[in-house]
PDB file of C-alpha atoms in Angstrom:
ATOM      1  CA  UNK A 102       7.848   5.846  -6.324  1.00 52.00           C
ATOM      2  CA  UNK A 103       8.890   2.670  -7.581  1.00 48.00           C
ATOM      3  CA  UNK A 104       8.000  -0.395  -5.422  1.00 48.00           C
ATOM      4  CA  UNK A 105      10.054  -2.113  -2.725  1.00 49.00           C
ATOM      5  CA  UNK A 106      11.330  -4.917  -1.185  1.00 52.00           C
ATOM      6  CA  UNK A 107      12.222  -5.379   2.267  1.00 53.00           C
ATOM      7  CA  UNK A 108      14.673  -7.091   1.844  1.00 55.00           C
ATOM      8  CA  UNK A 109      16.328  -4.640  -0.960  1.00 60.00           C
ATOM      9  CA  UNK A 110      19.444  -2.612   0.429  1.00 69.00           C
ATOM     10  CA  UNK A 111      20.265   1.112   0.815  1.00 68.00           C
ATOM     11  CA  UNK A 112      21.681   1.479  -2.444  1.00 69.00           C
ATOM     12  CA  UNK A 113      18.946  -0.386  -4.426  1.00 75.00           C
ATOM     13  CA  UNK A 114      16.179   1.555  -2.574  1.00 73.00           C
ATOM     14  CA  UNK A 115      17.552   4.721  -3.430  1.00 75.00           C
ATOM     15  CA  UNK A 116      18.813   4.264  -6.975  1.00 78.00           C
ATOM     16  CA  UNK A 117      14.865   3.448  -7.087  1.00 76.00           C
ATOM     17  CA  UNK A 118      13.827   6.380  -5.824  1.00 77.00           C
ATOM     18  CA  UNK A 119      16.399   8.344  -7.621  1.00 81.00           C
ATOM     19  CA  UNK A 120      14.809   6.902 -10.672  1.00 82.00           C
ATOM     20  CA  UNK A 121      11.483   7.244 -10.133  1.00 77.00           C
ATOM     21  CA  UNK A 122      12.073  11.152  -9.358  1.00 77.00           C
ATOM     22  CA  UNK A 123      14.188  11.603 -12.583  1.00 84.00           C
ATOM     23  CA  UNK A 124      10.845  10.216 -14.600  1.00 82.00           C
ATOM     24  CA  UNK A 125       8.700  11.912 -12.887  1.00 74.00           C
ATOM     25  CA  UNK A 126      10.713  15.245 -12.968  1.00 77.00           C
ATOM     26  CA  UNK A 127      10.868  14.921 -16.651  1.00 83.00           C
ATOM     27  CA  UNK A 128       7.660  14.466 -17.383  1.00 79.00           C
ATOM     28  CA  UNK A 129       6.722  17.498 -15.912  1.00 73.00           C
ATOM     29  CA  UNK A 130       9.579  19.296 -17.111  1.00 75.00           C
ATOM     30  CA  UNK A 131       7.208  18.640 -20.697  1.00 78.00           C
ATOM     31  CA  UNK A 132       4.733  20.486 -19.128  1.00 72.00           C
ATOM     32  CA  UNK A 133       6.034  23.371 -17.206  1.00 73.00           C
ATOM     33  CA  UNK A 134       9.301  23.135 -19.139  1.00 74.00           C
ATOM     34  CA  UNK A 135       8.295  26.201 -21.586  1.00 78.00           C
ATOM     35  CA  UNK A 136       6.723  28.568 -18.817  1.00 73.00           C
ATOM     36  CA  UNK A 137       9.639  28.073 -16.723  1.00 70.00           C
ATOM     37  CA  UNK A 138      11.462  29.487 -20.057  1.00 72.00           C
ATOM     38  CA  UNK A 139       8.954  32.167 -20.391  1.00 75.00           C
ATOM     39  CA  UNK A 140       9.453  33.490 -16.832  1.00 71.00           C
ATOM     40  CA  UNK A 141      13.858  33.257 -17.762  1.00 69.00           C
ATOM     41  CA  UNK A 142      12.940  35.491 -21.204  1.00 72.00           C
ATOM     42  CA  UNK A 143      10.923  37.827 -19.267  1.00 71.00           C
ATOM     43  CA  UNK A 144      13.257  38.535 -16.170  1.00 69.00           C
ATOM     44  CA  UNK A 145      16.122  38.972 -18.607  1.00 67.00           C
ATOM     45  CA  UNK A 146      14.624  41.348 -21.394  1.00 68.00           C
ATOM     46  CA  UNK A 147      14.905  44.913 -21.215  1.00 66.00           C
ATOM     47  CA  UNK A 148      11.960  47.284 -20.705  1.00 63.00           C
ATOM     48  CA  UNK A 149      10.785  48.944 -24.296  1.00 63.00           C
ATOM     49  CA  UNK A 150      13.051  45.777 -26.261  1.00 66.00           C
ATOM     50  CA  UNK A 151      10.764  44.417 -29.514  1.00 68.00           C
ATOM     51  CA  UNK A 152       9.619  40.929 -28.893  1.00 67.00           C
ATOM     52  CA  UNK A 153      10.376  38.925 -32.354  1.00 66.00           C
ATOM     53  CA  UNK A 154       7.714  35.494 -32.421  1.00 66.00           C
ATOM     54  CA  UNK A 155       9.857  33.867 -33.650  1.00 70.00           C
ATOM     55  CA  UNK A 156      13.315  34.381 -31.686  1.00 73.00           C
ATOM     56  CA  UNK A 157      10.602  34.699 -28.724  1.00 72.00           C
ATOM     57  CA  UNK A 158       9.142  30.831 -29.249  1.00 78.00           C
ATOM     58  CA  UNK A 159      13.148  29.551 -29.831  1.00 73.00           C
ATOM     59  CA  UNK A 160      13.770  31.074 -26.405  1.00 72.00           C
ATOM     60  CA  UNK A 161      10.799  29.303 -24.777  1.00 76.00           C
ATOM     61  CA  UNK A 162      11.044  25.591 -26.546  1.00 79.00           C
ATOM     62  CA  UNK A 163      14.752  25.525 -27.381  1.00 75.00           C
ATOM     63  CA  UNK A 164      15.719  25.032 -23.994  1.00 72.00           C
ATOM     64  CA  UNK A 165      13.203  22.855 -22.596  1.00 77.00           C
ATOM     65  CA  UNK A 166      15.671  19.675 -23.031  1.00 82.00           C
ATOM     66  CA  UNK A 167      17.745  21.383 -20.527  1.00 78.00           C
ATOM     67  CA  UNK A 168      15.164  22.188 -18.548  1.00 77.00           C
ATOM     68  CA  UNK A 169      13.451  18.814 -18.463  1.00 83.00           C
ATOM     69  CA  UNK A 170      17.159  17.561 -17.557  1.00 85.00           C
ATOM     70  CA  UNK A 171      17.391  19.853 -14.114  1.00 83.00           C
ATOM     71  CA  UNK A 172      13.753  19.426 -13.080  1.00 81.00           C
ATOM     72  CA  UNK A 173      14.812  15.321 -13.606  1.00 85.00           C
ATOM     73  CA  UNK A 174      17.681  15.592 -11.276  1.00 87.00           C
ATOM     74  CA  UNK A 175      16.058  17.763  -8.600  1.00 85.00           C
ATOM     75  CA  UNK A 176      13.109  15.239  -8.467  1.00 82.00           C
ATOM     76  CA  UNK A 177      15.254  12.728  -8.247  1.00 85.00           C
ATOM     77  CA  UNK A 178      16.940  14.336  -5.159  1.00 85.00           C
ATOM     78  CA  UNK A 179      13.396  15.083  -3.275  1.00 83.00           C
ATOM     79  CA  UNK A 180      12.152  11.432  -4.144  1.00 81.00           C
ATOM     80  CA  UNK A 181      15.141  10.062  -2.710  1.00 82.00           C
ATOM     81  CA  UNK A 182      15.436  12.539   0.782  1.00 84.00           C
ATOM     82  CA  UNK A 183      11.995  11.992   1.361  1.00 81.00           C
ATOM     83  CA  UNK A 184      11.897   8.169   1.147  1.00 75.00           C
ATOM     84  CA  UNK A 185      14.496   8.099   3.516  1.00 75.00           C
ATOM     85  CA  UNK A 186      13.264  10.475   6.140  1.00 83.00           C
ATOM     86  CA  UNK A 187       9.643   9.499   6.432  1.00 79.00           C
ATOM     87  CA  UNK A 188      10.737   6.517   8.153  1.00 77.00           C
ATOM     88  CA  UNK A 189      12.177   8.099  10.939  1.00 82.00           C
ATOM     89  CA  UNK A 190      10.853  11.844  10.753  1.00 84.00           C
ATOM     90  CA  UNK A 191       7.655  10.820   9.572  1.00 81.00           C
ATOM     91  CA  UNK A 192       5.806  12.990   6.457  1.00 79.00           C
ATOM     92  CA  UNK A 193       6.046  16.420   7.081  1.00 81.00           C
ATOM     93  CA  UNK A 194       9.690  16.525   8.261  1.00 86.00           C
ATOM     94  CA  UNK A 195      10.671  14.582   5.400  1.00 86.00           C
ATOM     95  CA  UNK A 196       8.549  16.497   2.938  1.00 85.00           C
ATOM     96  CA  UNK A 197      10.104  20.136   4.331  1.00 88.00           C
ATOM     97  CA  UNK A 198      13.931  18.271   3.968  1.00 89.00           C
ATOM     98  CA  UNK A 199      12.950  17.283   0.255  1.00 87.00           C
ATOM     99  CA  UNK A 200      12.063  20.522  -0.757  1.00 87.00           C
ATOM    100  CA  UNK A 201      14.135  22.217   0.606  1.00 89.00           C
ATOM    101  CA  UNK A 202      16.848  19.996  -0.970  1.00 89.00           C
ATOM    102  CA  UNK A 203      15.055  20.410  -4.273  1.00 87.00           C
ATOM    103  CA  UNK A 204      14.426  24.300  -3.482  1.00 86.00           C
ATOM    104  CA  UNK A 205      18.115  24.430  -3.337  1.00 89.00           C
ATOM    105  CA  UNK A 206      19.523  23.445  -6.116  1.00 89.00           C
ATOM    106  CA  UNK A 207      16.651  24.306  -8.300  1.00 85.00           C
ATOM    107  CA  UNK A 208      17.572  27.936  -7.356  1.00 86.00           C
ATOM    108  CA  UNK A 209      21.299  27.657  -7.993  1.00 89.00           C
ATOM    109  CA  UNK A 210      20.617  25.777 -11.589  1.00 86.00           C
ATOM    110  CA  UNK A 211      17.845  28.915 -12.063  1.00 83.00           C
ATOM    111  CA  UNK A 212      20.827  31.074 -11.213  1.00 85.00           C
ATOM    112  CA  UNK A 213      23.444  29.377 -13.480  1.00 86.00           C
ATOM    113  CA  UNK A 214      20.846  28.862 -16.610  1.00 83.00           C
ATOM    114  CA  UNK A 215      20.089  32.540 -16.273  1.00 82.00           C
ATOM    115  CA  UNK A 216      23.577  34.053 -16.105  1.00 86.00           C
ATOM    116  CA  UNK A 217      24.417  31.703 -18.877  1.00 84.00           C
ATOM    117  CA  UNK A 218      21.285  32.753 -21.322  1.00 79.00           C
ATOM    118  CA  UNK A 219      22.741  35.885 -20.763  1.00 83.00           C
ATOM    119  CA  UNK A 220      26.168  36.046 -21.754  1.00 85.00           C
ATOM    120  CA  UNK A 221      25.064  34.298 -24.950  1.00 81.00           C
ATOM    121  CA  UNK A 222      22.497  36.306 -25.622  1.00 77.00           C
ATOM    122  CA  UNK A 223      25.233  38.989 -25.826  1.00 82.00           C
ATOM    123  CA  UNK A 224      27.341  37.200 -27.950  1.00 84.00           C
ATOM    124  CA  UNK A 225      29.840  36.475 -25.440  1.00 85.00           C
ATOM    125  CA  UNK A 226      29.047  32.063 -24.352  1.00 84.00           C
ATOM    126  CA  UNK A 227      30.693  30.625 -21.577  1.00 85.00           C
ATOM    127  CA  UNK A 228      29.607  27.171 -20.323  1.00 84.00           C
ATOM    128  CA  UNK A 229      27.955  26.209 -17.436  1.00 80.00           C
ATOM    129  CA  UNK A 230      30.401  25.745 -15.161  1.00 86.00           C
ATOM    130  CA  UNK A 231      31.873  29.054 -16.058  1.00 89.00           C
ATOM    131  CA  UNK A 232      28.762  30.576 -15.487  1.00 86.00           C
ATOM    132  CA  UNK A 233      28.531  29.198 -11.827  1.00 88.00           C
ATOM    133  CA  UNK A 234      32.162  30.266 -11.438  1.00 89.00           C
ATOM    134  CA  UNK A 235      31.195  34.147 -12.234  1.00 88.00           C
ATOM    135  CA  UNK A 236      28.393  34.042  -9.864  1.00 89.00           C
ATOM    136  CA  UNK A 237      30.925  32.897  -7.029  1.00 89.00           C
ATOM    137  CA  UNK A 238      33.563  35.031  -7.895  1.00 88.00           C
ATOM    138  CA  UNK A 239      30.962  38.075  -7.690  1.00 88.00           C
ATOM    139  CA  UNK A 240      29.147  37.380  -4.615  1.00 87.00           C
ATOM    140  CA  UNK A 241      30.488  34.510  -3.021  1.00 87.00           C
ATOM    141  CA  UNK A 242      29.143  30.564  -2.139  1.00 85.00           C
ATOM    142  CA  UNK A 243      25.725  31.917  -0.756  1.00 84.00           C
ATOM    143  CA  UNK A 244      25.234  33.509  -4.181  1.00 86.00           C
ATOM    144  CA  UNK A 245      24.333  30.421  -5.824  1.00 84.00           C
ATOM    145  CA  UNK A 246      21.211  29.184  -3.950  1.00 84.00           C
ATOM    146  CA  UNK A 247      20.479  32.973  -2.945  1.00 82.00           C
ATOM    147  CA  UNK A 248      16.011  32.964  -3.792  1.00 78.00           C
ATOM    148  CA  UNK A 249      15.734  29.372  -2.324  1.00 80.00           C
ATOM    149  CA  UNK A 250      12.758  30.400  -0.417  1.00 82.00           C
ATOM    150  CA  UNK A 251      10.591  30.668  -2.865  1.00 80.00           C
ATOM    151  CA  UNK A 252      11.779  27.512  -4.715  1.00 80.00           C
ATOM    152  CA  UNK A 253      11.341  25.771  -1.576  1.00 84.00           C
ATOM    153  CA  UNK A 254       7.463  26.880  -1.107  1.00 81.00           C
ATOM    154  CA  UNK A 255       7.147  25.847  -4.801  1.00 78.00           C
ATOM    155  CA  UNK A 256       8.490  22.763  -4.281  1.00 81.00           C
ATOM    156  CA  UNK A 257       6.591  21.677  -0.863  1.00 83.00           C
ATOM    157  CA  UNK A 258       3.424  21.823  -3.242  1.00 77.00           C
ATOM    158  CA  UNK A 259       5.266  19.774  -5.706  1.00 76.00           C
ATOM    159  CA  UNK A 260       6.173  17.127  -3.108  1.00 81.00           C
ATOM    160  CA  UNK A 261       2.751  17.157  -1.377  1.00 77.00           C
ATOM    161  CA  UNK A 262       1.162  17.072  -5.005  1.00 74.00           C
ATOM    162  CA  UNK A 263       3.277  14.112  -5.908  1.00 73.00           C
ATOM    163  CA  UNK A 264       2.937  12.273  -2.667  1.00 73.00           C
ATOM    164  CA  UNK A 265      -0.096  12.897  -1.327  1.00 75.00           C
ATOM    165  CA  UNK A 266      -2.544  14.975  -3.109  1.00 78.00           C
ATOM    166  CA  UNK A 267      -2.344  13.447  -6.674  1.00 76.00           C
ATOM    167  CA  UNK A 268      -3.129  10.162  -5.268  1.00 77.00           C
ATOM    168  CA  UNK A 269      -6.622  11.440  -4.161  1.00 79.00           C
ATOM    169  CA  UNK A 270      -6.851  13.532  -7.249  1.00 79.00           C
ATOM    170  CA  UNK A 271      -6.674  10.687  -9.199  1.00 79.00           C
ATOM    171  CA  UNK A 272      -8.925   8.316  -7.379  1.00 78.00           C
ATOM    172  CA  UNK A 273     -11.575  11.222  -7.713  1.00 80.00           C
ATOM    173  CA  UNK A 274     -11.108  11.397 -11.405  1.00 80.00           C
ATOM    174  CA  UNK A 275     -11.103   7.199 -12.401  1.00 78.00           C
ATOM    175  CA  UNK A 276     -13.287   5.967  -9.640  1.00 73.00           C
ATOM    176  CA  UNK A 277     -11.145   2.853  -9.532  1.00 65.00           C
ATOM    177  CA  UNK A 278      -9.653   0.886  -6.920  1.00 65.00           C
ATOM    178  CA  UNK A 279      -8.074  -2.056  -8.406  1.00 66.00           C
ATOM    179  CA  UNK A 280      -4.462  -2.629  -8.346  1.00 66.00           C
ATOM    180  CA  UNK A 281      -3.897  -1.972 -12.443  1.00 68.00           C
ATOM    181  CA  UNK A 282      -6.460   1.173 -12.838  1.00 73.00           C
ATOM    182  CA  UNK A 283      -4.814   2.395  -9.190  1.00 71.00           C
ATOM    183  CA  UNK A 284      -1.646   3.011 -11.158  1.00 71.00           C
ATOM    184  CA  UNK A 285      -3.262   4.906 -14.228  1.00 75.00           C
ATOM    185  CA  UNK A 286      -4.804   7.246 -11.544  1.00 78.00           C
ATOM    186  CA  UNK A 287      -1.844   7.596  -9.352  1.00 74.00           C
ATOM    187  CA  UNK A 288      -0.414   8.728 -12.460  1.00 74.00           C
ATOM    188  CA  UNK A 289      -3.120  10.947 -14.014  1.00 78.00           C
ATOM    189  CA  UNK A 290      -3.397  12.838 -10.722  1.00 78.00           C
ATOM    190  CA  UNK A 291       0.047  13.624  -9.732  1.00 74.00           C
ATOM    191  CA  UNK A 292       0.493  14.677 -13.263  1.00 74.00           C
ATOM    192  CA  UNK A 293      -2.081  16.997 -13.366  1.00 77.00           C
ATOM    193  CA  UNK A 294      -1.679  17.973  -9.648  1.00 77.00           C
ATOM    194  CA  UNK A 295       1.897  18.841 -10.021  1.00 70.00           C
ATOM    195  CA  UNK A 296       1.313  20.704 -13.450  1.00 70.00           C
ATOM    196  CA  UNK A 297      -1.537  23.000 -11.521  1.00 75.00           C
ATOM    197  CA  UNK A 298       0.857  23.505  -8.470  1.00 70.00           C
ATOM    198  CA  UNK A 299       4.155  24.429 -11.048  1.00 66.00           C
ATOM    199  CA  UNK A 300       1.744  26.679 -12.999  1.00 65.00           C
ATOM    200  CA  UNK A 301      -0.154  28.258 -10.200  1.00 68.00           C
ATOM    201  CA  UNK A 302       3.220  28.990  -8.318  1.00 62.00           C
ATOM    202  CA  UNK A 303       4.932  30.834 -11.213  1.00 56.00           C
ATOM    203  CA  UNK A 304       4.415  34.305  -9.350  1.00 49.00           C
ATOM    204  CA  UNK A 305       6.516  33.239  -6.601  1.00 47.00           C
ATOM    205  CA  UNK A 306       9.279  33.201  -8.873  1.00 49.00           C
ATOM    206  CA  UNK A 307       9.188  36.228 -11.006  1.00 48.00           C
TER     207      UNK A 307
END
């Protein structure tokens, strides 16, 4: 999270936070972005279908802009509920209301991305919002983030990771305790935390 100011107001604070999330969210997106894709291609394809390399490696990497645009926002949501809970609620409170938040919308964006794949797939695109419109229309409001549980286990490791974890992966790794070098291993180990934790959780998805 980006630092802070006491004297900075609401709106500052969180449009940090927000921004810091987004970044961070992204950068993962780079890594996980493709087996997140994977796991979409999979759930969708028919039993006894060829796989094609080629349309099969489109599928995975095409989409990971989009991707790496969702996982953005949703970090950006977690970074900011979290900042502003652990003040009153302390950590874990605050870390179960950011993922859950996360969980949430990361399972109706799974939902939307999937339905939309789909209908293009069969020749037939819609957009997005059409896409989230025919899930409503089908089975209602509680369609959309319908499979949030899951999401939200997946993304209390990503929040711990980012948080908490990472920071002690990192000092393991660089040995280094100076202000500059502390950054470079915050970094390197909630990267590599939250890339373990997004790859290691892909079953609770499928």
């Amino acid at each position: 999270m980006l630092s802070q100011r006491p004297e900075d107001p609401f709106h500052i604070v969180l449009g940090k936070n927000a921004l810091a999330g987004f970044v961070s969210g992204v950068t993962t997106g780079i890594a996980v972005g493709p087996a997140e894709n994977l796991k979409v291609v999979l759930q969708l394809r028919k039993s006894g279908d060829p796989i094609n390399a080629w349309d099969l490696s489109k599928k995975i990497f095409g989409p990971v802009p989009q991707f790496m645009l969702i996982f953005g926002t949703a970090c950006a949501l977690e970074f900011s509920v979290i900042d502003h809970l652990k003040k009153t609620h302390g950590p874990f409170v605050s870390s179960a209301a950011s993922a859950a938040t996360g969980g949430c919308f990361l399972a109706m964006a799974d939902h939307i991305t999937a339905r939309f794949q789909l209908a293009k797939d069969a020749g037939k695109p819609i957009s997005v919002f059409q896409a989230a419109q025919n899930i409503v229309r089908e089975g209602g409001v509680k369609a959309l983030p319908l499979g949030a549980s899951p999401m939200f286990v997946r993304e209390l490791f990503f929040v711990l990771g980012v948080v908490y974890t990472g920071t002690y992966v990192g000092e393991k790794i660089m040995k280094q305790t100076d202000p500059e070098s502390k950054l470079r291993s915050d970094f390197l180990g909630r990267f590599l935390t939250v890339a373990t934790f997004s790859l290691l959780t892909q079953p609770l998805l499928s």
